[in-house]
Tab-separated table of C-alpha atoms in Angstrom:
chain	number	residue	atom	x	y	z
A	17	LEU	CA	118.235	95.576	83.808
A	18	LEU	CA	114.614	95.710	84.839
A	19	LYS	CA	113.981	97.695	81.518
A	20	ASP	CA	115.639	95.055	79.389
A	21	GLY	CA	113.895	93.729	76.527
A	22	ASP	CA	114.410	90.107	77.338
A	23	LEU	CA	111.855	88.720	80.127
A	24	ASP	CA	114.385	86.483	81.376
A	25	VAL	CA	116.763	89.282	82.176
A	26	ARG	CA	114.074	91.276	83.855
A	27	ALA	CA	113.265	88.166	85.967
A	28	ALA	CA	116.889	87.558	87.101
A	29	ALA	CA	117.277	91.515	87.617
A	30	ALA	CA	114.288	91.377	90.248
A	31	ALA	CA	115.819	88.051	91.810
A	32	ALA	CA	119.251	89.503	92.299
A	33	ILE	CA	117.994	92.896	93.469
A	34	SER	CA	116.061	91.069	96.269
A	35	GLU	CA	119.262	89.344	97.180
A	36	LEU	CA	121.075	92.397	97.231
A	37	VAL	CA	118.909	94.332	99.412
A	38	LYS	CA	119.244	91.952	102.128
A	39	HIS	CA	122.571	93.099	102.450
A	40	ASN	CA	123.541	96.600	104.114
A	41	ILE	CA	125.797	97.478	101.115
A	42	GLY	CA	124.100	100.299	98.981
A	43	ARG	CA	120.635	99.430	100.362
A	44	SER	CA	119.231	102.917	100.244
A	45	SER	CA	120.631	103.488	96.626
A	46	ILE	CA	119.105	100.325	95.616
A	47	ALA	CA	115.899	101.604	96.931
A	48	SER	CA	116.007	104.787	95.168
A	49	GLU	CA	116.918	103.308	91.784
A	50	LEU	CA	114.116	101.042	92.151
A	51	LEU	CA	111.655	104.086	93.177
A	52	GLU	CA	112.950	105.680	90.067
A	53	ALA	CA	112.161	102.678	88.001
A	54	SER	CA	108.541	102.777	88.948
A	55	GLU	CA	107.347	102.706	85.222
A	56	VAL	CA	108.045	98.964	85.463
A	57	PHE	CA	104.932	98.908	87.518
A	58	ARG	CA	102.828	99.668	84.326
A	59	HIS	CA	104.728	97.306	82.114
A	60	ASN	CA	102.637	95.083	79.884
A	61	ASP	CA	104.025	91.785	81.578
A	62	PRO	CA	102.052	90.916	84.689
A	63	THR	CA	104.807	88.621	85.835
A	64	LEU	CA	107.354	91.388	85.525
A	65	ARG	CA	104.948	93.781	87.288
A	66	THR	CA	104.693	91.224	90.200
A	67	ARG	CA	108.344	90.355	90.494
A	68	THR	CA	109.026	94.068	90.852
A	69	VAL	CA	107.030	93.920	94.161
A	70	VAL	CA	109.583	91.550	95.683
A	71	PRO	CA	112.581	93.610	96.480
A	72	PHE	CA	110.498	96.116	98.442
A	73	THR	CA	109.044	93.400	100.604
A	74	TYR	CA	112.770	93.317	101.785
A	75	LEU	CA	113.343	97.040	101.941
A	76	ILE	CA	110.443	97.752	104.055
A	77	ASP	CA	112.111	95.585	106.841
A	78	TYR	CA	115.048	98.229	107.325
A	79	PRO	CA	114.618	101.459	108.930
A	80	ASP	CA	116.828	103.277	106.613
A	81	THR	CA	114.715	102.415	103.678
A	82	ARG	CA	111.248	102.386	105.146
A	83	ASP	CA	111.234	106.166	105.383
A	84	MET	CA	112.132	106.400	101.694
A	85	LEU	CA	109.440	104.016	100.674
A	86	LEU	CA	106.793	105.824	102.861
A	87	GLY	CA	107.701	109.244	101.105
A	88	SER	CA	107.399	107.620	97.448
A	89	PRO	CA	104.739	106.978	95.104
A	90	LEU	CA	104.964	103.303	95.720
A	91	GLN	CA	101.312	103.142	97.203
A	92	SER	CA	99.812	104.276	94.222
A	93	ASN	CA	101.840	101.704	92.168
A	94	LEU	CA	100.761	98.848	94.432
A	95	ILE	CA	97.062	99.713	94.342
A	96	GLY	CA	97.279	99.640	90.643
A	97	LEU	CA	98.594	96.230	90.919
A	98	LEU	CA	96.196	95.036	93.327
A	99	MET	CA	93.455	96.297	91.120
A	100	ASP	CA	94.668	94.543	87.971
A	101	ASP	CA	93.127	91.213	87.408
A	102	LEU	CA	95.924	89.931	85.179
A	103	ILE	CA	98.332	89.765	88.356
A	104	GLU	CA	97.781	86.003	89.178
A	105	ASP	CA	99.243	85.973	92.710
A	106	PRO	CA	98.789	89.303	94.626
A	107	GLN	CA	99.529	87.905	98.079
A	108	GLU	CA	102.814	89.383	98.404
A	109	THR	CA	101.628	92.695	96.861
A	110	ALA	CA	98.769	92.998	99.372
A	111	ALA	CA	100.937	92.245	102.290
A	112	LEU	CA	103.379	94.994	101.325
A	113	PHE	CA	100.431	97.346	100.682
A	114	SER	CA	99.023	96.532	104.087
A	115	GLN	CA	102.458	97.004	105.933
A	116	LEU	CA	102.848	100.585	104.285
A	117	ILE	CA	99.314	101.416	105.249
A	118	ILE	CA	100.048	100.464	108.891
A	119	LEU	CA	103.434	102.262	108.875
A	120	GLY	CA	102.005	105.543	107.811
A	121	TYR	CA	100.034	105.651	104.521
A	122	ASN	CA	96.675	107.042	104.557
A	123	HIS	CA	94.087	104.432	105.460
A	124	ILE	CA	91.324	105.594	102.989
A	125	ALA	CA	93.741	104.514	100.092
A	126	ALA	CA	92.894	100.950	101.282
A	127	LEU	CA	89.384	101.314	100.387
A	128	PRO	CA	89.580	101.079	96.825
A	129	VAL	CA	91.433	97.878	96.884
A	130	ILE	CA	89.014	96.366	99.416
A	131	PHE	CA	86.015	97.246	97.142
A	132	HIS	CA	87.754	95.607	94.215
A	133	ALA	CA	88.642	92.505	96.265
A	134	TYR	CA	85.112	92.333	97.394
A	135	THR	CA	83.809	92.510	93.738
A	136	ASN	CA	86.130	89.851	92.834
A	137	LEU	CA	84.526	87.598	95.577
A	138	HIS	CA	81.317	87.875	93.939
A	139	ASP	CA	82.266	87.588	90.298
A	140	SER	CA	81.404	84.064	88.676
A	141	ASN	CA	84.953	83.861	87.540
A	142	GLN	CA	86.400	81.500	90.234
A	143	ILE	CA	90.242	82.865	89.447
A	144	LEU	CA	88.853	86.370	90.280
A	145	GLN	CA	87.082	85.025	93.457
A	146	ALA	CA	90.236	83.416	94.698
A	147	ARG	CA	92.142	86.495	94.003
A	148	GLY	CA	89.674	88.763	95.869
A	149	ALA	CA	90.130	86.255	98.745
A	150	SER	CA	93.836	86.153	98.937
A	151	ILE	CA	94.054	90.066	98.861
A	152	LEU	CA	91.126	90.350	101.658
A	153	LEU	CA	93.233	87.638	103.583
A	154	ALA	CA	96.469	89.242	103.269
A	155	MET	CA	95.201	92.563	104.371
A	156	ALA	CA	93.469	91.072	107.310
A	157	THR	CA	96.439	89.998	108.871
A	158	HIS	CA	96.748	93.784	110.445
A	159	ALA	CA	93.962	94.440	112.949
A	160	SER	CA	93.214	97.630	111.550
A	161	LEU	CA	92.766	96.508	108.039
A	162	ARG	CA	90.738	93.524	109.248
A	163	ASN	CA	88.505	96.149	111.129
A	164	MET	CA	88.182	98.130	107.650
A	165	ILE	CA	87.133	94.890	105.880
A	166	TYR	CA	84.776	94.249	108.704
A	167	GLN	CA	83.197	97.398	108.224
A	168	VAL	CA	82.867	97.371	104.611
A	169	LEU	CA	81.406	93.822	104.753
A	170	VAL	CA	78.765	95.042	107.144
A	171	VAL	CA	77.756	98.240	105.402
A	172	HIS	CA	77.431	96.055	102.241
A	173	ALA	CA	75.432	93.335	103.941
A	174	THR	CA	73.042	96.075	105.487
A	175	PHE	CA	72.613	97.531	102.226
A	176	ARG	CA	71.816	94.077	100.590
A	177	LEU	CA	69.302	93.477	103.479
A	178	PHE	CA	67.547	96.865	103.649
A	179	SER	CA	67.945	98.207	100.198
A	180	PRO	CA	68.641	95.406	97.747
A	181	GLU	CA	68.275	97.596	94.678
A	182	THR	CA	71.407	99.616	95.750
A	183	SER	CA	74.309	98.855	93.497
A	184	SER	CA	77.769	98.059	94.854
A	185	GLU	CA	79.129	101.266	93.324
A	186	GLU	CA	76.427	103.086	95.273
A	187	ILE	CA	77.428	101.447	98.389
A	188	ASN	CA	80.899	101.959	97.733
A	189	ALA	CA	80.336	105.697	97.529
A	190	VAL	CA	78.526	105.780	100.700
A	191	ILE	CA	81.352	104.004	102.329
A	192	ASP	CA	84.004	106.426	100.842
A	193	ASN	CA	82.060	109.197	102.209
A	194	MET	CA	81.561	107.702	105.555
A	195	ALA	CA	85.233	107.258	105.828
A	196	ARG	CA	86.005	110.667	104.667
A	197	PHE	CA	83.680	112.154	107.144
A	198	GLY	CA	84.956	110.190	109.940
A	199	ILE	CA	82.038	108.134	110.518
A	200	LEU	CA	83.832	104.876	109.843
A	201	LYS	CA	86.685	104.278	112.234
A	202	LEU	CA	89.593	103.476	109.775
A	203	THR	CA	92.353	103.056	112.345
A	204	GLU	CA	92.555	101.742	115.928
């Protein structure tokens, strides 16, 4: 149903799946089916892509499906959604992404999302500014991600102060290298 040609059918399917995963009956099979339908994350309709996240926000709460989600390509799909400026309300996606990071995904994977949200904060478009702020706020609810955000902001501010000609992309590359070499503390 998530692949149906009618937008209303896809929306109803996402809502129904969200309700089904709240019950123990077939939760694991629903999770595996949702993960197999990952091409929905690349669908042209941003609303459908966002609605597809909702069932996963319930599935992450259950130990029987949490391990399945942690071993899946869900993280890369969520990164794609968070970096897609057509997604209007990224808070649920950012919250799910943050929860997966805290539960065991690679913390370095959060850096591109933080970089993109930071770039949105400095955009002239107020919608993108609000989007960037909502992503960072959702991620900052977790202490280790909040510390990552602080570190990124401090490095950016330091470069802006002492080397204003350095571009954001160059600063992001420095931060990325600092994280990969263990100079930045990405976990608590």
